[in-house]
Short mmCIF file of C-alpha atoms and ligand atoms in Angstrom, two decimals:
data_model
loop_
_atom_site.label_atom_id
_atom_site.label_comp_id
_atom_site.label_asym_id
_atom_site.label_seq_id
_atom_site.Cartn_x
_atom_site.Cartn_y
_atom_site.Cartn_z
CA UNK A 275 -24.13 30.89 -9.63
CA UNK A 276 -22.75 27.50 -10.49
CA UNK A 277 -20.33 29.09 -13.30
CA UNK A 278 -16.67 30.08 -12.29
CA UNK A 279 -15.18 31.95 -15.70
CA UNK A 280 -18.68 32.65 -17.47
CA UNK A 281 -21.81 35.10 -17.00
CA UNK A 282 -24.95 33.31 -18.67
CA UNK A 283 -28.24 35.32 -19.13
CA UNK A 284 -30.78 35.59 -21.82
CA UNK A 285 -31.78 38.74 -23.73
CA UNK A 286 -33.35 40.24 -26.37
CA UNK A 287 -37.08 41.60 -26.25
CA UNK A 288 -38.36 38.32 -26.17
CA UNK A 289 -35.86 36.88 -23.88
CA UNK A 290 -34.75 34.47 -26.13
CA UNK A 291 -31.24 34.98 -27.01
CA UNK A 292 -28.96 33.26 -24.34
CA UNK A 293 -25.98 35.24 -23.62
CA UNK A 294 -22.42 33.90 -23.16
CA UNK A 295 -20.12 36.24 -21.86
CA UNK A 296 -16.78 34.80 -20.98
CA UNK A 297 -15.72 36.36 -17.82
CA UNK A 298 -12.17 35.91 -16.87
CA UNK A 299 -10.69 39.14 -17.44
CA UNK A 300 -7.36 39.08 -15.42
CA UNK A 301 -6.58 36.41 -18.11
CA UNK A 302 -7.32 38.37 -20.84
CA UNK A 303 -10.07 34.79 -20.73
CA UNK A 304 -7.37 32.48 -21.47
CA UNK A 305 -9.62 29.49 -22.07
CA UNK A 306 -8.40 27.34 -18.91
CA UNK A 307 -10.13 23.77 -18.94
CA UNK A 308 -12.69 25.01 -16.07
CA UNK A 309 -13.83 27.59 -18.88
CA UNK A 310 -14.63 25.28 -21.52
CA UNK A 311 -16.69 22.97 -19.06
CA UNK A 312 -18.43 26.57 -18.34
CA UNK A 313 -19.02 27.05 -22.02
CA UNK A 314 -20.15 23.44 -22.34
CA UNK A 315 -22.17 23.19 -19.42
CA UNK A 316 -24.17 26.92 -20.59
CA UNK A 317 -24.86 25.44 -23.71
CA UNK A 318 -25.96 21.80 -22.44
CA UNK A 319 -28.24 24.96 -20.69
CA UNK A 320 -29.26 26.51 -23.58
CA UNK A 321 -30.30 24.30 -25.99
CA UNK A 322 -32.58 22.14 -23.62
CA UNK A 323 -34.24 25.39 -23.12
CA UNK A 324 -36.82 26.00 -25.90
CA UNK A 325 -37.18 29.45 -25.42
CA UNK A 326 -33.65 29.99 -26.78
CA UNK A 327 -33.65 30.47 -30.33
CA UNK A 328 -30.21 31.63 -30.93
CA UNK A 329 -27.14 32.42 -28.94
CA UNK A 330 -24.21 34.71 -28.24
CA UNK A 331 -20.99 34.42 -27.20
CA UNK A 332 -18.27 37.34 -25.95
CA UNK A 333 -15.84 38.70 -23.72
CA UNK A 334 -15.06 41.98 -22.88
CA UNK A 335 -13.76 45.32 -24.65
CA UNK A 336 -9.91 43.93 -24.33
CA UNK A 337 -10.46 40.40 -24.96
CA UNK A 338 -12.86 37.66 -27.07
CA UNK A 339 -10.20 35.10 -26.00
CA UNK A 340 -6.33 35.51 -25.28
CA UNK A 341 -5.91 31.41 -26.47
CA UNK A 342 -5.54 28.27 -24.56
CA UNK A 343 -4.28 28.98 -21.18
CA UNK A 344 -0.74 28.59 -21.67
CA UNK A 345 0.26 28.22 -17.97
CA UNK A 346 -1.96 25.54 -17.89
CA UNK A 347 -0.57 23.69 -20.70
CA UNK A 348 3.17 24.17 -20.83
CA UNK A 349 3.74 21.46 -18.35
CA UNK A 350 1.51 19.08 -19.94
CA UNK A 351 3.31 15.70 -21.38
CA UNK A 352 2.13 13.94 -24.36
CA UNK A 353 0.98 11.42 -22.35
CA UNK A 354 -1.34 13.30 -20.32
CA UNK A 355 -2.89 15.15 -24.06
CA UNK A 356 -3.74 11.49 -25.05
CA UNK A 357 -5.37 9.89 -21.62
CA UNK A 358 -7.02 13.45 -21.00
CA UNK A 359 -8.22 14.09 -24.25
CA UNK A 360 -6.92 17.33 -24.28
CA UNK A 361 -9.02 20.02 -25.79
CA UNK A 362 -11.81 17.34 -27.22
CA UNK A 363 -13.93 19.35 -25.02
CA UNK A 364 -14.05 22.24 -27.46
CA UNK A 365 -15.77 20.55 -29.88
CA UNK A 366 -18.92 21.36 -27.80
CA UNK A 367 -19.19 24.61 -29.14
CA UNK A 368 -19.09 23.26 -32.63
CA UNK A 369 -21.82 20.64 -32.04
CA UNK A 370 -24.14 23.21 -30.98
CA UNK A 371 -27.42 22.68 -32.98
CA UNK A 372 -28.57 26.12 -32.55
CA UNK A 373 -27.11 29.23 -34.10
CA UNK A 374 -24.23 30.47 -32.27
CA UNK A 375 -23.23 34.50 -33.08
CA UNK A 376 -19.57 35.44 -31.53
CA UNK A 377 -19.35 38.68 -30.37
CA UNK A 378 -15.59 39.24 -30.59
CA UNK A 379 -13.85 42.85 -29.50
CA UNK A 380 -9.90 42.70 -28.86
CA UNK A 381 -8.12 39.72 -28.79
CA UNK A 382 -8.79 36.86 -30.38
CA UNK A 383 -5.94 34.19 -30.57
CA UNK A 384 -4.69 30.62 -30.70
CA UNK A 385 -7.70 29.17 -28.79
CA UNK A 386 -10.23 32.25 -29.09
CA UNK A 387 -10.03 32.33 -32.61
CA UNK A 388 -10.50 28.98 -33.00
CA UNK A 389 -13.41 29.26 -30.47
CA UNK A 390 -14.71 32.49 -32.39
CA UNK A 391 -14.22 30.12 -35.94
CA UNK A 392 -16.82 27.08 -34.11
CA UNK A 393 -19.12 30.04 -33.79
CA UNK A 394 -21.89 30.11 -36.92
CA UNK A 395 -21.54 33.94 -37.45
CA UNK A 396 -18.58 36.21 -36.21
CA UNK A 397 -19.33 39.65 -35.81
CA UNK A 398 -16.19 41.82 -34.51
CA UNK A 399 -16.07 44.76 -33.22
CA UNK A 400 -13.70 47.77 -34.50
CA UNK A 401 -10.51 47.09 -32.56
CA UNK A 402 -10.57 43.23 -32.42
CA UNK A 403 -7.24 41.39 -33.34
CA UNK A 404 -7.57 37.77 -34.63
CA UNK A 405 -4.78 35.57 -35.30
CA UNK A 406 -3.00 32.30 -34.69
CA UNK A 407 0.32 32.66 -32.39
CA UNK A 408 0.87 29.24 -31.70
CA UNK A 409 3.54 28.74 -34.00
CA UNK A 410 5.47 31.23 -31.63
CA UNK A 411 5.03 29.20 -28.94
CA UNK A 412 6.45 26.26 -30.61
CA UNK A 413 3.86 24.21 -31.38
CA UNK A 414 0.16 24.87 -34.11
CA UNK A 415 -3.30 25.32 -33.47
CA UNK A 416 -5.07 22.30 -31.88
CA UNK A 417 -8.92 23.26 -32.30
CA UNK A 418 -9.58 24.05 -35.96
CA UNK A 419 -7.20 26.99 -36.74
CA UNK A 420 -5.08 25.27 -39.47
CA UNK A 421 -8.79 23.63 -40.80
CA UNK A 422 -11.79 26.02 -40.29
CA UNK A 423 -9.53 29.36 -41.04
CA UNK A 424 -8.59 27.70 -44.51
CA UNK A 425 -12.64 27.63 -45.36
CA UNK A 426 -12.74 30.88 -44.98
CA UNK A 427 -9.86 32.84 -45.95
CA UNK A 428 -8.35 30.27 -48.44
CA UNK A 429 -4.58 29.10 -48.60
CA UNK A 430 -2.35 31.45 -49.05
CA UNK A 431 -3.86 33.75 -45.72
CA UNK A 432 -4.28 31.06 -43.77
CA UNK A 433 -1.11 29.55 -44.20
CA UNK A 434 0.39 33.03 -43.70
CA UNK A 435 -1.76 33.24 -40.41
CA UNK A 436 -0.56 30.04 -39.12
CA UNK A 437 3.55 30.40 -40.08
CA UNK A 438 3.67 34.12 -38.76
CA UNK A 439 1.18 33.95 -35.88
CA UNK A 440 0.72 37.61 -37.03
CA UNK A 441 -2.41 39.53 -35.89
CA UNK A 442 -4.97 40.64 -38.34
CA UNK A 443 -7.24 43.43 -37.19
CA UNK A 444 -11.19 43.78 -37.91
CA UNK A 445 -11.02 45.63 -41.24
CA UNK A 446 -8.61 42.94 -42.63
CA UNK A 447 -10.47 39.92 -40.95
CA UNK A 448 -13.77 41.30 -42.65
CA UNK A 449 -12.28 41.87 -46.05
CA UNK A 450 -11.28 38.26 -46.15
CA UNK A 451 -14.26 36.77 -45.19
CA UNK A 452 -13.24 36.08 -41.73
CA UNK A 453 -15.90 38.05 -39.71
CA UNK A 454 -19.21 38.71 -41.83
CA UNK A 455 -19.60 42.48 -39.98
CA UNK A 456 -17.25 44.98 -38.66
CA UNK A 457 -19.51 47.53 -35.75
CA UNK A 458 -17.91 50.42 -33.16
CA UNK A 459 -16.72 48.15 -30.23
CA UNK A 460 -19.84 50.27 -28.28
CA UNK A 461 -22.32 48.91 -30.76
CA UNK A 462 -21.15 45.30 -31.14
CA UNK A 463 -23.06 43.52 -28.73
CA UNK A 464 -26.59 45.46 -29.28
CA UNK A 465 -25.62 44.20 -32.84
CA UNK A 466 -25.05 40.86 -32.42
CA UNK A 467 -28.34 40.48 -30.14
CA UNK A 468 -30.03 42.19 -33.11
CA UNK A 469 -29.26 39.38 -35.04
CA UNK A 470 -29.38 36.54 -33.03
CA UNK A 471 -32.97 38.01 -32.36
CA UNK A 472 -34.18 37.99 -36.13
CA UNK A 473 -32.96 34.10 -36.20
CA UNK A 474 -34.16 33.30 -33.28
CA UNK A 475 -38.16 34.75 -34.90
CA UNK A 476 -37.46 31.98 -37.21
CA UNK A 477 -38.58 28.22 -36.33
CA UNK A 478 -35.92 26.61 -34.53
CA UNK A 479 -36.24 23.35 -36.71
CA UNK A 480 -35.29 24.73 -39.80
CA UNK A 481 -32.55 27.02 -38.05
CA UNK A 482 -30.90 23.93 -36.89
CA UNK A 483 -31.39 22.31 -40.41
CA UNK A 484 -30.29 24.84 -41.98
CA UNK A 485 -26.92 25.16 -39.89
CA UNK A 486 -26.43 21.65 -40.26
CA UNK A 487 -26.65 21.96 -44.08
CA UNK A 488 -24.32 24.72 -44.57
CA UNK A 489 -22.32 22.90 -42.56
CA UNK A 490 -22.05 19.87 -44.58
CA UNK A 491 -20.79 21.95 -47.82
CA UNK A 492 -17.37 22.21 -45.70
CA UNK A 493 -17.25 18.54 -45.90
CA UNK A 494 -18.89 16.63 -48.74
CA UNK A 495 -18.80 16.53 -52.26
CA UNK A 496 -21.32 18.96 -53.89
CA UNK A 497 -23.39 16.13 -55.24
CA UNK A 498 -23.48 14.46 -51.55
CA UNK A 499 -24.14 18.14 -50.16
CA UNK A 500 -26.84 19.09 -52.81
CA UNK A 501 -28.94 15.50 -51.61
CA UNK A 502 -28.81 16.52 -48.12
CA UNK A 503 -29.74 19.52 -48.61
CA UNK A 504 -32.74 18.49 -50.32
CA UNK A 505 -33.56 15.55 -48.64
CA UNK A 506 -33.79 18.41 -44.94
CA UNK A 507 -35.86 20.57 -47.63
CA UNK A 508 -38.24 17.42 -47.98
CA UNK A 509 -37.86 16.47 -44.87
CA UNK A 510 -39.41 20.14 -43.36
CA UNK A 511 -42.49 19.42 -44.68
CA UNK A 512 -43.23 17.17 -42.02
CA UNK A 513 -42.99 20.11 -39.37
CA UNK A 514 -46.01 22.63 -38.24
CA UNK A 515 -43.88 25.32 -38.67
CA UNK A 516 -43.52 24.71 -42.43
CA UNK A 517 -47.49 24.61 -42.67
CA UNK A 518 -47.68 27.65 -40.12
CA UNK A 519 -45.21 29.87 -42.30
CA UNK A 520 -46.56 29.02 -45.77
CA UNK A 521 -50.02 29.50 -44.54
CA UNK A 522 -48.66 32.96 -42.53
CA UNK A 523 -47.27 33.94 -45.72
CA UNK A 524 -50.06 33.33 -47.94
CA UNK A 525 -52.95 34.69 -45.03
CA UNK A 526 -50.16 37.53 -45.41
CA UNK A 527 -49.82 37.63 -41.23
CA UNK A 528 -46.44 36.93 -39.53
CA UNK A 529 -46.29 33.14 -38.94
CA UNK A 530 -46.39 32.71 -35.31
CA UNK A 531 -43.71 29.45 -35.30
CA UNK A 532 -44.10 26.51 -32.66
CA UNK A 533 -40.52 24.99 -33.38
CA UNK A 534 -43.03 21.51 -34.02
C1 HXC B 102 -2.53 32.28 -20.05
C2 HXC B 102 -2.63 34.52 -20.51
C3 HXC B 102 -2.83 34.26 -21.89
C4 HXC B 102 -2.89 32.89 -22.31
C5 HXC B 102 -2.80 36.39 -21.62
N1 HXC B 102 -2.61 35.85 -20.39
N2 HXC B 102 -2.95 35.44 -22.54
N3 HXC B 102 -2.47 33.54 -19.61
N4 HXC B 102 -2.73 31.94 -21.35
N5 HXC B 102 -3.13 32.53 -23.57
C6 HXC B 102 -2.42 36.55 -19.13
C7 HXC B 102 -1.01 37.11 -19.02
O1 HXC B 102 -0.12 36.10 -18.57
C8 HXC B 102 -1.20 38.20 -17.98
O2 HXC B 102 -1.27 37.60 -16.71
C9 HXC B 102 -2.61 38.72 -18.31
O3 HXC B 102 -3.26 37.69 -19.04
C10 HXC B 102 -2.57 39.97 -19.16
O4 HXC B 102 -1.78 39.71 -20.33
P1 HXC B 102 -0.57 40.65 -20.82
O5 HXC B 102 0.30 39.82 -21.67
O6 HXC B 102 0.06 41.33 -19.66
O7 HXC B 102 -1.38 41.73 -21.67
P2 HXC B 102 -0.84 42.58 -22.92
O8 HXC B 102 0.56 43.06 -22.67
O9 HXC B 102 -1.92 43.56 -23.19
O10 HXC B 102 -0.73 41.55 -24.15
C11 HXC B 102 -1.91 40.94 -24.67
C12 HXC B 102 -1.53 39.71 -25.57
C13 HXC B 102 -0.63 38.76 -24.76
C14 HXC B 102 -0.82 40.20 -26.82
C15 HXC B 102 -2.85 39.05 -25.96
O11 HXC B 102 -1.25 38.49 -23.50
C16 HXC B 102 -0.39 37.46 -25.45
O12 HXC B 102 0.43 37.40 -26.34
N6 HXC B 102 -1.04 36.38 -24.97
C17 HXC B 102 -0.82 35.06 -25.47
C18 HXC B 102 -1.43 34.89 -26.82
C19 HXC B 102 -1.20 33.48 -27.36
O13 HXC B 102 -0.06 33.08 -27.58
N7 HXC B 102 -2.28 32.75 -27.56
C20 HXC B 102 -2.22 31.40 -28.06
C21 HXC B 102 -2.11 30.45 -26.93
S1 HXC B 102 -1.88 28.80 -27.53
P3 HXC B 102 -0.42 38.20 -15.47
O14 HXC B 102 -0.68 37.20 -14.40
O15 HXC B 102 1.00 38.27 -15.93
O16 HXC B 102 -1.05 39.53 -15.24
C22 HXC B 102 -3.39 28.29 -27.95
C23 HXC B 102 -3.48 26.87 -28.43
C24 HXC B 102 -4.85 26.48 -28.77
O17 HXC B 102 -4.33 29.00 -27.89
C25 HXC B 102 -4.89 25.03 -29.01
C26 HXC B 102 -6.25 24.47 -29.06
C27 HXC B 102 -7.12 24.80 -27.94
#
């Protein structure tokens, strides 16, 4: 097993959901540097493997993520942030050009909601806690939490998030927009396969198109958004898969996709 802090498997009927599950639970998985290489590395993994349509990530029933490891850090000088590049390695996860799903029951903080936030989709299970305690620790969020949480929630939460480092539980997380669906912390995972399984049936080329336009909306103009988008409509057409699901739907079979 070549990973340290992660279990990687695939799953789902068709064995094409890989499976992320951080695994460092003394730690509450306190995203330590060797952790992040893991994540990197298992995604490096999964997307060169093309019968991966989709993935999940999760932790356990206490903890998605506890936040950076602190031990790790406090002792770190400026100096050492710039010539390591501390923390570029998350962005990784956010570069991933297949759709990520995070599985998140318990904690997620500091680090591990910014991890859960690089995630496509964030399903949470009934007794996860989400919030941003960095500010107690005397310092912010380093990996997205004072950018990506203010696309979702808006200002006035995420600003409240960030100054308080108070923890918002899964009701309140889903009723702002936070987490798309709230399941028993039993259920979650079946759940989040479930759905990484209906976008993996898709083709894979217009997944990643279609992540990569929804993800320019969170940073263009919506003239400059609107083109791309329709310029990866146009640009679709030159795939099988577009002639294998428009003939599918019109021979009215399921289209059996070729991600070509
Ligand atoms: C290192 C951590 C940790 C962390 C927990 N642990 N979180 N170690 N870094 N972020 C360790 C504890 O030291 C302890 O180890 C073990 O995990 C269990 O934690 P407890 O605190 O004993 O558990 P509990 O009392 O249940 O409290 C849970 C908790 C608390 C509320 C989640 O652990 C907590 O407040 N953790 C820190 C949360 C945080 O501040 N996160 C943001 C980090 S900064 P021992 O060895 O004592 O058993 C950050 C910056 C991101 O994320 C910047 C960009 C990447």
């Amino acid at each position: 097993e070549p990973f340290e802090f992660i279990k990687l498997s695939k799953t789902g009927e068709k064995q094409n959901v890989g499976l992320i599950q951080l695994n460092r639970p003394k730690a509450l998985n306190a995203l330590n540097n060797a952790l992040i290489t893991d994540i990197a590395n298992a995604l490096d993994k999964l997307e060169s493997d093309k019968s991966v349509g989709a993935i999940v990530i999760t932790g356990n029933e206490k903890a998605f993520a506890a936040g950076a490891d602190i031990k790790e850090m406090a002792n770190k000088t400026f100096s050492q942030c710039i010539t390591e590049g501390f923390i570029e390695n998350w962005t990784r996860v956010a570069n991933t050009k297949k759709p990520v799903i995070a599985a998140v029951n318990g904690y997620a903080l500091g680090g591990g909601c910014e991890l859960a936030m690089m995630c496509d989709i964030i399903y949470a299970g009934e007794t996860a806690r989400f919030g941003q305690p960095e500010i107690l620790i005397g310092v912010i969020p380093g990996s997205g939490g004072t950018q990506r949480l203010i696309k979702s929630v808006g200002k006035s939460k995420a600003m409240e998030i960030v100054l308080t480092g108070n923890q918002i539980n899964a009701q309140e997380a889903e009723k702002m927009g936070l987490v798309s669906k709230v399941f028993p912390v039993d259920k979650l995972l079946d759940e989040s396969v479930k759905l990484a399984e209906k976008i993996a049936a898709n083709s894979q080329i217009a997944n990643a198109l279609a992540k990569e336009s929804v993800n320019v909306a969170l940073e263009s103009t919506l003239q400059e958004g609107l083109r791309f988008e329709r310029r990866m409509f146009h640009a679709l057409f030159a795939t099988k898969d577009q002639k294998e699901g428009m003939a599918a739907f019109v021979e009215k079979r399921k289209p059996n996709f070729t991600h070509e």
